[in-house]
Coordinates of C-alpha atoms in Angstrom, one line a residue:
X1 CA 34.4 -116.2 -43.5
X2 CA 31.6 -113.6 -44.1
X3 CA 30.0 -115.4 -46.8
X4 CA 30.1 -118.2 -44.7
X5 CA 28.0 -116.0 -41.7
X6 CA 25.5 -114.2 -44.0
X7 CA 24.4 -117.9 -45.9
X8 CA 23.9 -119.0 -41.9
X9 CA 21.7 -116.3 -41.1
X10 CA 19.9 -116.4 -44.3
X11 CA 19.6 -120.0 -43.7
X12 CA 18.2 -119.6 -40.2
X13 CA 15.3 -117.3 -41.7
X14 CA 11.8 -119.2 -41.2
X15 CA 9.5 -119.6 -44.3
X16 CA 7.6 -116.9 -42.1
X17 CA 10.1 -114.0 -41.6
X18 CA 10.6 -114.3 -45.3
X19 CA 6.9 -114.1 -45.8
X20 CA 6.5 -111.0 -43.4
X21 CA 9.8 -109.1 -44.6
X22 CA 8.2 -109.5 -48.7
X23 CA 4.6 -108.4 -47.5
X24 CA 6.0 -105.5 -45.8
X25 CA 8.0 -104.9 -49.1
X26 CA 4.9 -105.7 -51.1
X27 CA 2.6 -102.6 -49.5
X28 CA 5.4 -100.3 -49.7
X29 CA 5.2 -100.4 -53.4
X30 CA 1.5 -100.5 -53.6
X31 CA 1.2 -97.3 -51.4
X32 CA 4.0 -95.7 -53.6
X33 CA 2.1 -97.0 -56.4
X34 CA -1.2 -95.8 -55.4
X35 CA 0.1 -92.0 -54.2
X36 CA 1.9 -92.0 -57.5
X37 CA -1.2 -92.8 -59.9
X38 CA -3.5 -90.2 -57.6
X39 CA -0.8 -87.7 -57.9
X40 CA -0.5 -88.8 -61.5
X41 CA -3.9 -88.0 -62.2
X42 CA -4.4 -84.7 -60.6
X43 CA -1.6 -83.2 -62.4
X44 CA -3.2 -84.4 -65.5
X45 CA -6.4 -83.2 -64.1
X46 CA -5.1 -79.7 -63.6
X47 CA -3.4 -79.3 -67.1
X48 CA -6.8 -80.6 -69.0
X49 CA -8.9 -78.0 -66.5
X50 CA -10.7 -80.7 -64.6
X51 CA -9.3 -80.4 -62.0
X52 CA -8.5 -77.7 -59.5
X53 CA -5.6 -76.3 -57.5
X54 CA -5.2 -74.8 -54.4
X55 CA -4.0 -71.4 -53.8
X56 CA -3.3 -69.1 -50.9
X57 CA -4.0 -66.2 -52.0
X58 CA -3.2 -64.0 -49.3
X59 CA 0.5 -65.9 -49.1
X60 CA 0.6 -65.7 -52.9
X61 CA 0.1 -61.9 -52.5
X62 CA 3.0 -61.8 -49.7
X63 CA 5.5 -64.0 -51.9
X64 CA 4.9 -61.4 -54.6
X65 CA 5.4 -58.7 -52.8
X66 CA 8.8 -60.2 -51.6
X67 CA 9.8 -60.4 -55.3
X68 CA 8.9 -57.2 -56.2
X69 CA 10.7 -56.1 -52.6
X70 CA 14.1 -57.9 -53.9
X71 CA 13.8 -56.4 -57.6
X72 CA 13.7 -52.6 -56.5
X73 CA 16.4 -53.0 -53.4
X74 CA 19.1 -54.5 -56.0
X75 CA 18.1 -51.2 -58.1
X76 CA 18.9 -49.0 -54.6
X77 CA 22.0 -50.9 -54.2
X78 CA 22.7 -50.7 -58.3
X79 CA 22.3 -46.9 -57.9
X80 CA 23.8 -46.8 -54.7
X81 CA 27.5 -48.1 -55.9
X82 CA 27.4 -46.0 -59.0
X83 CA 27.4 -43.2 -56.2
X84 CA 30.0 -45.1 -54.6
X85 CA 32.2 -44.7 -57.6
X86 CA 31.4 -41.8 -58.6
X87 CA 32.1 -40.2 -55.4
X88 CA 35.3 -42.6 -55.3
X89 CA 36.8 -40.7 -58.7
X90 CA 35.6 -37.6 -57.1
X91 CA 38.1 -37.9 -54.1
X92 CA 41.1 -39.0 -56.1
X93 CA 40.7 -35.7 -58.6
X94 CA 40.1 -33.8 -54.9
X95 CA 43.3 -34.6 -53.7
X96 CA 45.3 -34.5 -56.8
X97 CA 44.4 -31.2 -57.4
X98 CA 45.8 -30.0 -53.6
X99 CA 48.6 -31.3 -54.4
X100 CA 48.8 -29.5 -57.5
X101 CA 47.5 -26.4 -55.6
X102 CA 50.2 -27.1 -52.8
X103 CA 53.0 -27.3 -55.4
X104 CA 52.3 -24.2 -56.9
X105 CA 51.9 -23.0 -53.8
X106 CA 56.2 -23.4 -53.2
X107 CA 56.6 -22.0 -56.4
X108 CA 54.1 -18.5 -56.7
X109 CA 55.3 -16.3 -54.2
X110 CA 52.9 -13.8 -55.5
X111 CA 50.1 -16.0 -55.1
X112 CA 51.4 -18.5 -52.2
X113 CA 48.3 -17.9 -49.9
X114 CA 45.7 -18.4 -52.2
X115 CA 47.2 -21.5 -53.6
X116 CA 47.6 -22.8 -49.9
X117 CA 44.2 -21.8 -49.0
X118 CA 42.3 -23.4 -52.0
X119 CA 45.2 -26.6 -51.2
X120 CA 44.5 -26.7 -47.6
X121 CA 40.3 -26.8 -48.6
X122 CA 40.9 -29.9 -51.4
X123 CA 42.9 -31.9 -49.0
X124 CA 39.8 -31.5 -45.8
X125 CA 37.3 -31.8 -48.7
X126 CA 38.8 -35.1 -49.8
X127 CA 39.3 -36.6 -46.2
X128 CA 35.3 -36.0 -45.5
X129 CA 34.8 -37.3 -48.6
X130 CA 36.3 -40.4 -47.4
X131 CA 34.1 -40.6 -44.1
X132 CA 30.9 -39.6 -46.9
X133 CA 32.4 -42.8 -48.8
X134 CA 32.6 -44.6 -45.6
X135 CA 29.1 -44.0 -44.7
X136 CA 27.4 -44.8 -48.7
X137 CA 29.9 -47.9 -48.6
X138 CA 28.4 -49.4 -45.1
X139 CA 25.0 -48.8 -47.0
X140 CA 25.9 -50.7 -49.6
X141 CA 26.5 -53.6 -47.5
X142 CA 23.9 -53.9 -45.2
X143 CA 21.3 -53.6 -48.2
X144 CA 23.6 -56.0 -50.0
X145 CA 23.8 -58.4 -46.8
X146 CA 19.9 -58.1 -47.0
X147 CA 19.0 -58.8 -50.0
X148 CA 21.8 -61.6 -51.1
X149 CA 21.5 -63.8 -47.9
X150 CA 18.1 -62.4 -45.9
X151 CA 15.6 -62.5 -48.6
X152 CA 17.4 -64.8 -50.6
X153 CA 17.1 -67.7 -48.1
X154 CA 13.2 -66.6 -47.4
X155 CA 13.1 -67.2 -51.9
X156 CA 14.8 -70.3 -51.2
X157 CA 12.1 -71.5 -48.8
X158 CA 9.2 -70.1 -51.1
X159 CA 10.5 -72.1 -54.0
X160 CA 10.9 -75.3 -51.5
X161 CA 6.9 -74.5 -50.8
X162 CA 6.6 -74.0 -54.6
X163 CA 7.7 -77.2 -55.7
X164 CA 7.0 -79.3 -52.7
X165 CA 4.8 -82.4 -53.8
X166 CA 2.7 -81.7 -50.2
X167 CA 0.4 -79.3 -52.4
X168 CA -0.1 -81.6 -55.0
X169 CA -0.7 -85.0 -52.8
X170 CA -3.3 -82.7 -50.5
X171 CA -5.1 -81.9 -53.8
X172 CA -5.2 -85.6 -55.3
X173 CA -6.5 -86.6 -51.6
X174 CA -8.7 -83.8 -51.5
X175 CA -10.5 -84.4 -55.5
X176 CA -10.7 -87.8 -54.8
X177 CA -12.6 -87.4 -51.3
X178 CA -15.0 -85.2 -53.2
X179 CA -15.9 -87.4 -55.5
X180 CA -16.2 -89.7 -52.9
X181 CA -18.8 -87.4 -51.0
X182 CA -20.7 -87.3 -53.9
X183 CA -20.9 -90.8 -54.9
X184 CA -23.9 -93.3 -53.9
X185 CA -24.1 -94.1 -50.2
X186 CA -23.1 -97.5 -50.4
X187 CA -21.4 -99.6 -48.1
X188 CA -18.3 -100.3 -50.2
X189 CA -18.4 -96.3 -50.6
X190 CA -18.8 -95.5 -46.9
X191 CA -15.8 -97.3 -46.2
X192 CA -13.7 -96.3 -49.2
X193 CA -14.6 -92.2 -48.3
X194 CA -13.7 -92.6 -44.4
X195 CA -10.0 -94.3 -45.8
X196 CA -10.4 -91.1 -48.3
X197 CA -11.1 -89.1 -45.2
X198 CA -8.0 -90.2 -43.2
X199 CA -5.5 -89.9 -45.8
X200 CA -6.8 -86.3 -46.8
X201 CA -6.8 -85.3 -43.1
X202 CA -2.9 -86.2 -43.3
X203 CA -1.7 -84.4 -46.3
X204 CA -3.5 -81.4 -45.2
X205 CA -1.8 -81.3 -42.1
X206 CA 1.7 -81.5 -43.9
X207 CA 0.1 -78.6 -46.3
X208 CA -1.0 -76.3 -43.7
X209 CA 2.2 -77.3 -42.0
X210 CA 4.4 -75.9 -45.0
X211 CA 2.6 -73.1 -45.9
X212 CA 2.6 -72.0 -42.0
X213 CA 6.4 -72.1 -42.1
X214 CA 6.4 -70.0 -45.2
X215 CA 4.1 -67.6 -43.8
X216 CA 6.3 -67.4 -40.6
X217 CA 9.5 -66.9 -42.4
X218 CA 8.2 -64.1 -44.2
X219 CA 6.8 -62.4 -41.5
X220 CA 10.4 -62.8 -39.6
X221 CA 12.0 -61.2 -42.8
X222 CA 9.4 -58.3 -42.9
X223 CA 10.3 -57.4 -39.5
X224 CA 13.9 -58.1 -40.0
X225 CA 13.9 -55.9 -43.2
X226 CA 12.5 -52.7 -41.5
X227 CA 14.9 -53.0 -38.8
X228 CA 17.9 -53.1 -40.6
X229 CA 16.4 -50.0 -43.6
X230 CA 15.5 -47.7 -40.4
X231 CA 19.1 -47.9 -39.7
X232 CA 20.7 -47.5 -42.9
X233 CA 18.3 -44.5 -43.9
X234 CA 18.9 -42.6 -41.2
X235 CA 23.0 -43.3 -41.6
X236 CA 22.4 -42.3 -44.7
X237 CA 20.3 -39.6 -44.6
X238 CA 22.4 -37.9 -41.8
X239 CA 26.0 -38.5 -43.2
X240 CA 24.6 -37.1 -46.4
X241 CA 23.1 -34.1 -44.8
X242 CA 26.3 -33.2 -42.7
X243 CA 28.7 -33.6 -45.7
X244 CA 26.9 -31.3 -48.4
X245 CA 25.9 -29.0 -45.2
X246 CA 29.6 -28.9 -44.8
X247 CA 29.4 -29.8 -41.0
X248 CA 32.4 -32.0 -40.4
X249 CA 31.9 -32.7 -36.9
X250 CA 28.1 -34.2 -37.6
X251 CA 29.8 -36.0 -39.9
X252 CA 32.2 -37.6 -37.6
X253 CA 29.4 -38.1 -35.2
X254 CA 27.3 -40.2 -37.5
X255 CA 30.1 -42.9 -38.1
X256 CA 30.8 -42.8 -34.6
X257 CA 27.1 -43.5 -33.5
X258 CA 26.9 -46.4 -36.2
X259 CA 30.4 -47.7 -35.4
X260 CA 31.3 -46.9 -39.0
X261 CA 34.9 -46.6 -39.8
X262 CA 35.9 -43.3 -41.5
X263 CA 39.3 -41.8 -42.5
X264 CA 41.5 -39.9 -39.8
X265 CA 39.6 -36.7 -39.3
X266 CA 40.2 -33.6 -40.9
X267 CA 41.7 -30.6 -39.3
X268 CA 40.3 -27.3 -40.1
X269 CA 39.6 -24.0 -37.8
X270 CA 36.2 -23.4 -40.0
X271 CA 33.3 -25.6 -41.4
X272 CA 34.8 -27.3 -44.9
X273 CA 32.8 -25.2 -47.0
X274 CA 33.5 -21.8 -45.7
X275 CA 37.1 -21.3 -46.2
X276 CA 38.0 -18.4 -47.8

């Protein structure tokens, strides 16, 4: 039954449709064909030194930069989790050694006090080293965030721009109106450079086009990037400062202001690092 309706339709087709529908066909392939042998050429062009390419050099410089950006935050974050572990195996010998102090403790009646005391400091030592962790650990992620997804997806778009065939059509258009412009001022010539002339008006418009967005989506990340650093600096800064300064409370205060979440706090009479 269907091959039955598609040999009627095909059989109602005029002499002309058929005609139109393998013109329209026919130009297809001679504008592919055409784009292709410019592009062909230019690339050829390029590699032999004849010809030249375009470069932004000002969004060159700003790609760069981005690179180099990326390549010293993932040494930050490198450094930063080594901290992170370090501190980690710093904690776990913290409290084992309370509980060693505390155990003694029961057992030295002669020195039961100073076991406790030096027991009593390991264990609040170890939980603000937790709410420390807490703090380096939050850190880790936002940079991390940052760098694998943020300027990740901006390199993704810069290596769209990078090996988008816009630059390379705009420059084929653009060599061959050139040549145009300096050919004879024929008639055949006129005509062929204003064709030139359209064409390269319409492949720099999707260039300039692509290298706006670019341009815009690295601007967006710039100002993204110093937002989200100014905030975990100065979480970083000030839940550093509070735990060597052995100020528990500013401690506690920092994770509360950045909504970090920190161990059960401590309790202890006197600042963490002046028990006797």
């Amino acid at each position: 039954m269907d091959t039955a309706n598609t040999t009627s339709r095909i059989s109602n087709l005029t002499f002309q449709d058929v005609q139109q529908a393998a013109a329209v066909k026919a130009e297809t392939i001679k504008t592919w064909s055409v784009k292709t042998y410019k592009c062909t050429k230019q690339i050829l062009s390029e590699k032999l030194g004849r010809g030249t390419k375009t470069v932004d050099l000002e969004l060159e410089a700003k790609i760069e930069i981005l690179r180099d950006t990326k390549r010293k935050y993932e040494n930050l974050l490198a450094l930063a989790r080594a901290l992170a572990t370090h501190f980690s195996n710093i904690i776990q010998t913290q409290k084992v050694l309370g509980e060693a102090f505390a155990e003694l403790s029961a057992k030295s009646q002669e020195l039961q006090e100073e076991f406790r005391y030096n027991s009593e400091t390991q264990h609040v030592l170890s939980k603000n080293g937790e709410n420390l962790l807490a703090a380096v650990n939050f850190f880790i992620s936002g940079v991390t965030t940052l760098c694998s997804k943020t300027m990740e997806d901006s390199l993704i778009t810069v290596k769209r721009y990078e090996a988008s065939i816009h630059r390379l059509e705009f420059d084929a258009y653009r060599s061959e109106l050139e040549a145009l412009n300096l050919a004879p001022r024929t008639e055949a010539n006129i005509m062929k450079q204003a064709v030139a002339q359209g064409a390269f008006n319409s492949h720099k418009a999707n260039y300039d086009k692509l290298r706006s967005d670019v341009d815009v989506k690295l601007q967006f990340l710039d100002e993204n990037r110093v937002k989200v650093m100014q905030k975990q600096l100065l979480l970083f800064h000030n839940a550093i400062s509070a735990y060597f300064a052995g100020n528990q409370q500013e401690l506690e205060s920092t994770l509360k202001q950045f909504n970090v979440k920190g161990s059960t706090p401590a309790i202890a009479s006197q600042s963490w690092l002046e028990k006797e």
